[in-house]
């Protein structure tokens, strides 16, 4: 563990704010026909609350021909008017950067699928994570997260553990258990 200096606290708080942006997109429920511009604003709003911004898209399509940055979908504030649709794969990757000091990006791939919530009057879409890697809890200021964000993080880590524990060698399972333990 590293010493918590004011610089380190700034990094931890920035990481947590980027995590809030990531969670805002990862938990979004949206109607068919919603463009990437709309989803992009959900991520950026979390950083705008702290006077922060990033100068890249929040996500891009991933496919079988170009592999990354494959259209037509994009989650961006620039030319992302193509509606997000079921069965698309996209990245979710908000970030924050301080020139010559540090940069943060939390990036996962996600699959767009039906929400299938019987309580909703209209069909909705949502993101399901494809990338299953623990998020480093040493960089999280849990006091900046809402109860819902903490719940998402703990559920995400449960999903990671459930899928990876069975395929990891025994010597790595204790690390995974600690990395995925609830906050």
Coordinates of C-alpha atoms in Angstrom, one line a residue:
X1 CA 0.0 0.0 0.0
X2 CA 1.2 3.5 -0.7
X3 CA 1.3 6.5 1.6
X4 CA -1.7 8.7 1.3
X5 CA -0.2 12.1 0.4
X6 CA -2.4 14.9 -0.9
X7 CA -1.3 13.9 -4.5
X8 CA -2.3 10.3 -3.8
X9 CA -5.7 11.4 -2.3
X10 CA -6.3 13.5 -5.5
X11 CA -5.6 10.3 -7.6
X12 CA -7.9 8.2 -5.4
X13 CA -10.7 10.8 -5.6
X14 CA -10.2 11.1 -9.3
X15 CA -10.3 7.3 -9.8
X16 CA -13.5 7.1 -7.7
X17 CA -15.1 9.9 -9.8
X18 CA -14.2 8.0 -13.0
X19 CA -15.6 4.9 -11.4
X20 CA -18.9 6.8 -10.8
X21 CA -18.9 7.7 -14.5
X22 CA -18.3 4.1 -15.4
X23 CA -21.1 2.9 -13.1
X24 CA -23.5 5.5 -14.5
X25 CA -23.2 3.9 -18.0
X26 CA -22.9 0.3 -16.8
X27 CA -26.2 0.6 -14.9
X28 CA -28.1 2.7 -17.5
X29 CA -31.5 1.4 -18.7
X30 CA -32.6 3.0 -22.0
X31 CA -35.2 2.6 -24.7
X32 CA -34.5 1.2 -28.1
X33 CA -33.4 4.1 -30.4
X34 CA -31.3 5.9 -27.8
X35 CA -28.2 7.3 -29.3
X36 CA -24.7 7.1 -27.9
X37 CA -24.7 10.9 -27.3
X38 CA -27.4 10.5 -24.6
X39 CA -25.5 7.7 -22.8
X40 CA -22.2 9.7 -23.1
X41 CA -23.8 12.5 -21.1
X42 CA -24.6 10.1 -18.2
X43 CA -20.9 9.4 -17.8
X44 CA -19.7 13.0 -18.2
X45 CA -22.2 14.4 -15.8
X46 CA -20.6 12.4 -13.0
X47 CA -17.2 14.2 -13.6
X48 CA -18.8 17.6 -14.4
X49 CA -20.0 17.6 -10.7
X50 CA -16.3 17.8 -9.8
X51 CA -15.3 20.3 -12.5
X52 CA -13.6 17.6 -14.6
X53 CA -13.8 16.4 -18.2
X54 CA -12.1 14.1 -20.6
X55 CA -11.4 14.6 -24.3
X56 CA -12.3 11.3 -25.8
X57 CA -15.4 9.2 -26.3
X58 CA -16.9 7.2 -23.5
X59 CA -17.2 4.1 -25.7
X60 CA -16.9 2.6 -29.1
X61 CA -18.3 -0.3 -31.0
X62 CA -16.3 -3.6 -31.0
X63 CA -16.9 -6.1 -33.7
X64 CA -15.6 -8.9 -35.7
X65 CA -14.0 -7.1 -38.7
X66 CA -12.0 -4.2 -37.3
X67 CA -12.1 -5.5 -33.7
X68 CA -12.0 -2.1 -32.0
X69 CA -13.5 1.2 -32.9
X70 CA -15.9 -0.6 -35.2
X71 CA -19.1 1.3 -36.1
X72 CA -21.8 2.0 -36.4
X73 CA -22.3 2.5 -32.6
X74 CA -20.4 4.9 -30.4
X75 CA -20.8 6.4 -27.0
X76 CA -19.5 9.9 -27.5
X77 CA -20.3 13.6 -27.5
X78 CA -19.0 13.7 -31.1
X79 CA -21.1 12.3 -33.9
X80 CA -22.7 9.4 -32.0
X81 CA -26.1 9.7 -33.4
X82 CA -26.5 6.0 -34.4
X83 CA -29.0 4.3 -32.0
X84 CA -27.6 1.7 -29.6
X85 CA -29.3 -1.6 -30.3
X86 CA -29.6 -5.1 -28.8
X87 CA -26.6 -7.4 -29.6
X88 CA -24.1 -4.6 -30.1
X89 CA -20.8 -4.8 -28.2
X90 CA -19.3 -1.5 -27.0
X91 CA -16.6 -0.3 -24.6
X92 CA -17.4 1.8 -21.6
X93 CA -14.3 3.8 -20.9
X94 CA -14.6 7.2 -19.1
X95 CA -11.3 8.7 -17.9
X96 CA -9.6 11.7 -16.4
X97 CA -6.1 13.0 -17.1
X98 CA -3.8 15.5 -15.5
X99 CA -1.0 16.4 -17.9
X100 CA 2.5 15.2 -16.8
X101 CA 1.1 13.7 -13.6
X102 CA -1.4 10.9 -14.0
X103 CA -4.2 9.4 -16.2
X104 CA -7.1 7.2 -15.2
X105 CA -9.4 5.2 -17.5
X106 CA -11.7 2.4 -16.3
X107 CA -12.5 0.4 -19.4
X108 CA -14.7 -2.7 -19.9
X109 CA -16.5 -4.2 -22.8
X110 CA -20.3 -4.6 -22.5
X111 CA -23.0 -6.4 -24.4
X112 CA -26.3 -4.5 -25.1
X113 CA -29.3 -6.7 -24.3
X114 CA -33.0 -6.5 -23.3
X115 CA -33.7 -5.6 -19.7
X116 CA -36.8 -7.8 -19.5
X117 CA -38.1 -6.0 -16.5
X118 CA -41.9 -7.0 -16.2
X119 CA -42.5 -3.8 -14.2
X120 CA -41.5 -1.5 -17.1
X121 CA -44.3 -0.4 -19.4
X122 CA -41.9 -0.3 -22.4
X123 CA -39.1 -2.6 -23.5
X124 CA -35.7 -1.3 -22.3
X125 CA -32.1 -2.1 -23.1
X126 CA -29.1 -2.4 -20.7
X127 CA -25.4 -3.2 -20.6
X128 CA -24.1 -6.6 -19.5
X129 CA -20.4 -6.7 -18.7
X130 CA -18.2 -8.9 -20.9
X131 CA -14.8 -7.9 -19.3
X132 CA -14.5 -9.5 -15.9
X133 CA -11.6 -8.1 -14.0
X134 CA -11.7 -6.8 -10.4
X135 CA -11.6 -3.0 -10.0
X136 CA -8.7 -2.0 -7.7
X137 CA -10.3 -1.2 -4.4
X138 CA -7.1 0.5 -3.1
X139 CA -8.0 3.4 -5.4
X140 CA -11.6 3.8 -4.3
X141 CA -12.8 6.5 -1.8
X142 CA -15.9 4.7 -0.7
X143 CA -17.3 7.8 0.8
X144 CA -17.7 9.4 -2.6
X145 CA -19.9 6.5 -3.7
X146 CA -23.7 6.3 -3.2
X147 CA -25.3 3.2 -1.7
X148 CA -26.4 2.2 -5.2
X149 CA -22.9 2.6 -6.6
X150 CA -21.4 0.5 -3.8
X151 CA -24.1 -2.2 -4.4
X152 CA -23.2 -2.2 -8.1
X153 CA -19.5 -2.5 -7.3
X154 CA -20.0 -5.4 -4.9
X155 CA -22.4 -7.2 -7.3
X156 CA -19.9 -6.7 -10.1
X157 CA -17.1 -8.2 -8.0
X158 CA -19.4 -11.1 -7.0
X159 CA -19.9 -11.8 -10.8
X160 CA -16.2 -11.6 -11.5
X161 CA -15.4 -14.0 -8.6
X162 CA -18.2 -16.4 -9.7
X163 CA -16.9 -16.6 -13.2
X164 CA -13.1 -16.5 -12.6
X165 CA -12.6 -18.5 -9.4
X166 CA -13.5 -21.8 -11.1
X167 CA -10.9 -21.3 -13.8
X168 CA -8.0 -19.8 -11.9
X169 CA -5.1 -21.9 -10.4
X170 CA -5.5 -22.5 -6.7
X171 CA -2.6 -20.2 -5.8
X172 CA -4.5 -17.2 -7.4
X173 CA -7.9 -18.0 -5.9
X174 CA -7.1 -16.3 -2.5
X175 CA -5.9 -13.1 -4.4
X176 CA -9.2 -13.1 -6.4
X177 CA -11.2 -13.7 -3.2
X178 CA -9.6 -10.6 -1.6
X179 CA -9.8 -8.5 -4.8
X180 CA -13.6 -9.3 -5.0
X181 CA -14.5 -9.0 -1.3
X182 CA -17.2 -6.5 -0.6
X183 CA -16.3 -2.9 0.4

